[in-house]
CSV table of C-alpha atoms in Angstrom, one decimal:
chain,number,residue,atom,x,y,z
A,1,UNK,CA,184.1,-136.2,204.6
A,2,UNK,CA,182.8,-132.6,203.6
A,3,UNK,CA,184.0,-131.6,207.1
A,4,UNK,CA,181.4,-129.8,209.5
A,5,UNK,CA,178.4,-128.3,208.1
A,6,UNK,CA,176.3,-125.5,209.3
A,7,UNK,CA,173.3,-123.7,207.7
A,8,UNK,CA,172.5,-121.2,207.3
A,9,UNK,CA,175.6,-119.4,206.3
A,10,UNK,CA,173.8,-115.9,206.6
A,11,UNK,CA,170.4,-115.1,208.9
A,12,UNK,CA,168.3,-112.0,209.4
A,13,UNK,CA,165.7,-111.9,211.5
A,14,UNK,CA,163.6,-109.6,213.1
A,15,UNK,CA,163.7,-109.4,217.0
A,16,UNK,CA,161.1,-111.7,218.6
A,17,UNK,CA,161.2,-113.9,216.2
A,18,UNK,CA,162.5,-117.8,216.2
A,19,UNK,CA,165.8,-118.5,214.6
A,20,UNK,CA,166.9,-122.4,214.2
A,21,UNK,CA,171.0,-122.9,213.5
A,22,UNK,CA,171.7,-126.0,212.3
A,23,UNK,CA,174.8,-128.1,212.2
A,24,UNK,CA,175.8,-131.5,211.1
A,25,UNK,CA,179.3,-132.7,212.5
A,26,UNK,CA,181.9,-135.4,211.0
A,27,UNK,CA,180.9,-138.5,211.1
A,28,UNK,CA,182.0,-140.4,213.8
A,29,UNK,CA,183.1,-137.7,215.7
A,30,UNK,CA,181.3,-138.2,219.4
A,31,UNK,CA,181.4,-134.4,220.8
A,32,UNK,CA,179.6,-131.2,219.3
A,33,UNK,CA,179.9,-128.0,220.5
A,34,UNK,CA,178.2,-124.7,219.9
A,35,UNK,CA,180.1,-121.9,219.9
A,36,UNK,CA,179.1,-117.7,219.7
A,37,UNK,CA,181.3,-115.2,218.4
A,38,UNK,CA,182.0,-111.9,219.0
A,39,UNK,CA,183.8,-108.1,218.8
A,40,UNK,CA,183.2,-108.2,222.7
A,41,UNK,CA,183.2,-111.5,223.9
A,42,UNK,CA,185.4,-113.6,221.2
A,43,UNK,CA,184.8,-117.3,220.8
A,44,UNK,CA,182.3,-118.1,223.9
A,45,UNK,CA,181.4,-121.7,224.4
A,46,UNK,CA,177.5,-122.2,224.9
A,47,UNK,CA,177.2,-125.7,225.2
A,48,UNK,CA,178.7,-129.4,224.2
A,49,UNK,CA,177.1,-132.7,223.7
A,50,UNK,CA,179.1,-136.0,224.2
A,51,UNK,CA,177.2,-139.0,221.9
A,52,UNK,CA,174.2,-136.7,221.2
A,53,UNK,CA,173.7,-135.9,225.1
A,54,UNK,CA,173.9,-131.9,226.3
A,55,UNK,CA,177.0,-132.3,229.2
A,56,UNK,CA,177.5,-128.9,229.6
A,57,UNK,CA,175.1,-126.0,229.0
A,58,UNK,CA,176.5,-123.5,231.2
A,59,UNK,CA,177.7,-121.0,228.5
A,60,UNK,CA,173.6,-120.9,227.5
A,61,UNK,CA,173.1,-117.0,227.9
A,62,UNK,CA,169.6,-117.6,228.7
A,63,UNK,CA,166.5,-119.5,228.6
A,64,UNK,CA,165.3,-118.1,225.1
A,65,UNK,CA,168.9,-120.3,223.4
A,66,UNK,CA,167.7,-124.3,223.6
A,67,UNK,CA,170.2,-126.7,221.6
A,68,UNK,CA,169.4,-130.3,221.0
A,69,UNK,CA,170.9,-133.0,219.1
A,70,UNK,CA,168.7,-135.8,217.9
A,71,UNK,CA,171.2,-138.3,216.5
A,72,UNK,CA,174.8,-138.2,216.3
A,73,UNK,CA,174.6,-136.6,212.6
A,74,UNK,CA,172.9,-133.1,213.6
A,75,UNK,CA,172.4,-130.6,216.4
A,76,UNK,CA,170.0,-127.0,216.4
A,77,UNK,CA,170.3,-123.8,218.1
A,78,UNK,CA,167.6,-122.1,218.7
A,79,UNK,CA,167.1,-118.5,219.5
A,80,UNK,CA,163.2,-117.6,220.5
A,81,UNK,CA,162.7,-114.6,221.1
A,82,UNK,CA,165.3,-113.4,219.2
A,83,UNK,CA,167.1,-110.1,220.4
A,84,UNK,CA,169.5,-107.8,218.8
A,85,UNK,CA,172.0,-108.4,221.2
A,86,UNK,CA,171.9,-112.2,220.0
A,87,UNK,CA,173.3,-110.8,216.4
A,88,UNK,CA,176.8,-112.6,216.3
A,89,UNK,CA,178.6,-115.3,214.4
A,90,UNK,CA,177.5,-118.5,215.4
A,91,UNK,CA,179.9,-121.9,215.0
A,92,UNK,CA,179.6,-125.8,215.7
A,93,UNK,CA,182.5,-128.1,215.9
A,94,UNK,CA,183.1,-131.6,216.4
A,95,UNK,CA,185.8,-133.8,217.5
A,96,UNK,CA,186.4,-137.5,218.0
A,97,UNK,CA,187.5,-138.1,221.9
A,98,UNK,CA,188.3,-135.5,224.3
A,99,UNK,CA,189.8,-132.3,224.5
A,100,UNK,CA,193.0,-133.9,223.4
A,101,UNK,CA,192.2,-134.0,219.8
A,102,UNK,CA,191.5,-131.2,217.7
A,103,UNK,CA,188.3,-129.6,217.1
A,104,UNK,CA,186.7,-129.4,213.4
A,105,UNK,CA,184.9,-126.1,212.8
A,106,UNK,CA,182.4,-125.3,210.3
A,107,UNK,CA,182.2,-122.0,208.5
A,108,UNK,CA,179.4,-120.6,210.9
A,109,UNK,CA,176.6,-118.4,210.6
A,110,UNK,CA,176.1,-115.1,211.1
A,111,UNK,CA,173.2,-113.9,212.7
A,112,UNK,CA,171.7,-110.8,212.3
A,113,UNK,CA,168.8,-109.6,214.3
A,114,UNK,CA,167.3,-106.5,214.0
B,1,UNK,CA,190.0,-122.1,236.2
B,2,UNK,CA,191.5,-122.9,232.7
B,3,UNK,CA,192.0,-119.6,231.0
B,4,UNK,CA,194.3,-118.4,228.1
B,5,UNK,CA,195.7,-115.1,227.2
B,6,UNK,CA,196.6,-113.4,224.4
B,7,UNK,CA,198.5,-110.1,225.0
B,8,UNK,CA,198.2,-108.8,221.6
B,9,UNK,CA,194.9,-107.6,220.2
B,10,UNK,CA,196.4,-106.6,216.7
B,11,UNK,CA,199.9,-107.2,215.3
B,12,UNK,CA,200.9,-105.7,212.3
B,13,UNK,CA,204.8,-106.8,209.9
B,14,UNK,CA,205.8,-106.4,207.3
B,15,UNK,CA,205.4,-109.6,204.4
B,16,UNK,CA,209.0,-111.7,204.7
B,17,UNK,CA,209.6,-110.6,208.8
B,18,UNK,CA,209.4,-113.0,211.1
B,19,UNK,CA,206.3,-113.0,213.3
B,20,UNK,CA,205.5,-114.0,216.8
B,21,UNK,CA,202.3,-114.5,218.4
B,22,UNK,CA,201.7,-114.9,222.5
B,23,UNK,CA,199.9,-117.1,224.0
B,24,UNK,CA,199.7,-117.8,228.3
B,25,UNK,CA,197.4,-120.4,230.0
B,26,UNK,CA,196.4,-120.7,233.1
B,27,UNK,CA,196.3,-124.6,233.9
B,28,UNK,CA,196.6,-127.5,236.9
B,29,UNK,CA,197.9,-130.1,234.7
B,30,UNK,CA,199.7,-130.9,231.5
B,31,UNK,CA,197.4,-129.1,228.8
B,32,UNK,CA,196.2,-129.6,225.6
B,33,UNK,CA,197.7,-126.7,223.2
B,34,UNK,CA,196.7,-125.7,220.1
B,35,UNK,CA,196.7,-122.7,217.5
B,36,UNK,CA,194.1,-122.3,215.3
B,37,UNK,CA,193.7,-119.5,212.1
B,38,UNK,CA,190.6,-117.6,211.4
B,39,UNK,CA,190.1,-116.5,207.5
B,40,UNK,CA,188.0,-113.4,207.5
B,41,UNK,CA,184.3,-115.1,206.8
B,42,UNK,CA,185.6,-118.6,207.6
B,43,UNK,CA,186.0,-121.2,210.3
B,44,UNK,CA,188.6,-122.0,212.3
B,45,UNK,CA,191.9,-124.0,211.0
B,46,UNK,CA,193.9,-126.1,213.5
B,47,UNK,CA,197.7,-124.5,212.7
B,48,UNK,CA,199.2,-127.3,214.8
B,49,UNK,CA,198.9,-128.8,218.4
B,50,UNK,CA,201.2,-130.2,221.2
B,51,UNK,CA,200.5,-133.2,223.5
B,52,UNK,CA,203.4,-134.1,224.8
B,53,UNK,CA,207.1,-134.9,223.5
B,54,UNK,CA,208.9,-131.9,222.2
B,55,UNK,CA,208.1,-129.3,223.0
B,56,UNK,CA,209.0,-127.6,219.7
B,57,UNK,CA,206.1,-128.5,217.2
B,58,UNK,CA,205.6,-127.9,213.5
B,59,UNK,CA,202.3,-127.0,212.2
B,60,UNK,CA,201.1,-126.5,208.4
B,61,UNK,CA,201.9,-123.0,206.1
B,62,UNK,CA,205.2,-123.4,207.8
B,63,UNK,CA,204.0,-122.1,211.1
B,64,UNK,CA,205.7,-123.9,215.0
B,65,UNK,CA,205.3,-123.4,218.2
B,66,UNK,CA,207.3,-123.8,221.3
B,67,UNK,CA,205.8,-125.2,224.9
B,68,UNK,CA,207.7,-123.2,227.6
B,69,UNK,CA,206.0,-125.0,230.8
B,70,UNK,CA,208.3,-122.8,233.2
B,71,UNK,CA,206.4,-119.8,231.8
B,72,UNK,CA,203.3,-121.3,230.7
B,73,UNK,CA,203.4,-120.1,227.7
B,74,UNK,CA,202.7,-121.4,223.9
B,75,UNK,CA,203.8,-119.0,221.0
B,76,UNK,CA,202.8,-119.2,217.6
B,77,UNK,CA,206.3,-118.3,215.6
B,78,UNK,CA,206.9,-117.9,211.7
B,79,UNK,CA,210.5,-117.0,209.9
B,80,UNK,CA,208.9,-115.1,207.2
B,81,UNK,CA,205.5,-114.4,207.0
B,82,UNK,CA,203.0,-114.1,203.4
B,83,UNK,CA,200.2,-111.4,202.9
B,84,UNK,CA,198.1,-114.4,202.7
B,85,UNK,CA,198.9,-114.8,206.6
B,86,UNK,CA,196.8,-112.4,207.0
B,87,UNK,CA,194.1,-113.4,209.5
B,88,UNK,CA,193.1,-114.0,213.3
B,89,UNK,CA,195.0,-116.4,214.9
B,90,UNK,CA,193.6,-118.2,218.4
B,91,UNK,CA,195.3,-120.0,221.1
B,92,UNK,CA,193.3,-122.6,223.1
B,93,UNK,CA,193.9,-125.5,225.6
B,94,UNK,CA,192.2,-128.7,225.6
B,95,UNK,CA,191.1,-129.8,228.8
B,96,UNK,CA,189.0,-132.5,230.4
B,97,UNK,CA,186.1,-132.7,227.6
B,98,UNK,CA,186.3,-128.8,226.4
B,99,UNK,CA,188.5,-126.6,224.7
B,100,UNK,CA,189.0,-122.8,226.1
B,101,UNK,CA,190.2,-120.0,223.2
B,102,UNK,CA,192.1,-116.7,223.5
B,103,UNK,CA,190.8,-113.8,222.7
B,104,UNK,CA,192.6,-113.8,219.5
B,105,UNK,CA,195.3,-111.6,218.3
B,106,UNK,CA,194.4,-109.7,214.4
B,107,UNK,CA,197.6,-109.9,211.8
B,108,UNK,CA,197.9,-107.6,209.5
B,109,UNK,CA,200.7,-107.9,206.5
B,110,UNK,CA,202.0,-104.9,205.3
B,111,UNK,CA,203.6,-105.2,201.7
């Protein structure tokens, strides 16, 4: 397996406009999560989905990030309106089972809004 | 609440000294541990993880770690450490369905 993988590696955008992450996990692995990093805040978790179903969202700064995952092979954040304060690196992982096996991280993207 | 601390922000030795990186958690049951290694522009690499069992683990690039329930604490240890160690390191538990990181703690290798 090519392991996780998220495009695009690099993205700037100009404020107020949309911005679409995407990732696609292992296969087989039955959690995703979306993670945000940075300077200020390190590795925040914004949400997880368990078999392609959003669990928990509570690490969503705000209405304007929506994440969905169609099918167990791919997942989208997206940013709209985009803000400057969004600009940060953005990483999905995957794991197969709970909290209790290891996490697979892709090489994120980093988002630049300006 | 879960939570994990890392004391040190930035660490810097020397290559060939021996290195050791703090990790605390803050947790109601038996956690999940794990140290993972940030390349500058890269993901994040599990290092190596405890379960259960001894509670001295080995991980790869000849990194281990040592469980210390009495002081909840997990460090990240190396005997001689390589410029190409060089990166962030994170501590995080695994708990119920989510995983909570450290803040991270920046090595730098001096020649």
């Amino acid at each position: 397996d090519a392991g996780v993988i998220q495009s695009p590696r690099h993205e700037v955008t100009e404020m107020g406009q949309e911005v679409t992450l995407r990732c696609k996990p292992i296969s087989g692995h039955d959690y995703l999560f979306w993670y945000r990093q940075t300077m200020m805040r390190g590795l925040e978790l914004l949400i997880y989905f368990n078999n392609n179903v959003p669990i928990d969202d509570s690490g969503m700064p705000e209405d304007r990030f929506s994440a969905k995952m169609p099918n167990a092979s791919f997942s989208t954040l997206k940013i709209q309106p985009s803000e400057p304060r969004d600009s940060a690196v953005y990483f999905c992982a995957s794991s197969f089972g709970t909290a209790n096996t290891e996490a697979f991280f892709g090489q994120g993207t980093r988002l630049t809004v300006v | 609440a879960q939570s994990v601390t890392q004391p040190d922000i930035h660490i810097t030795v020397s290559e060939g000294a021996s290195l050791e990186l703090r990790c605390n958690y803050s947790y109601g049951a038996t956690p999940y541990l794990f140290w993972y290694v940030q390349s500058p522009g890269q993901g994040l690499q599990l290092l190596l993880k405890y379960f259960s069992g001894d509670t001295l683990v080995q991980g790869i690039k000849g990194f281990e770690a040592e469980f210390k329930r009495s002081q909840s604490s997990f460090n990240l240890r190396k005997p001689s450490v390589h410029w190409s160690d060089a990166a962030e390191y994170f501590c995080a538990v695994g708990t119920g369905n989510q995983f909570y990181f450290g803040t991270g703690t920046s090595l730098t290798v001096i020649p």
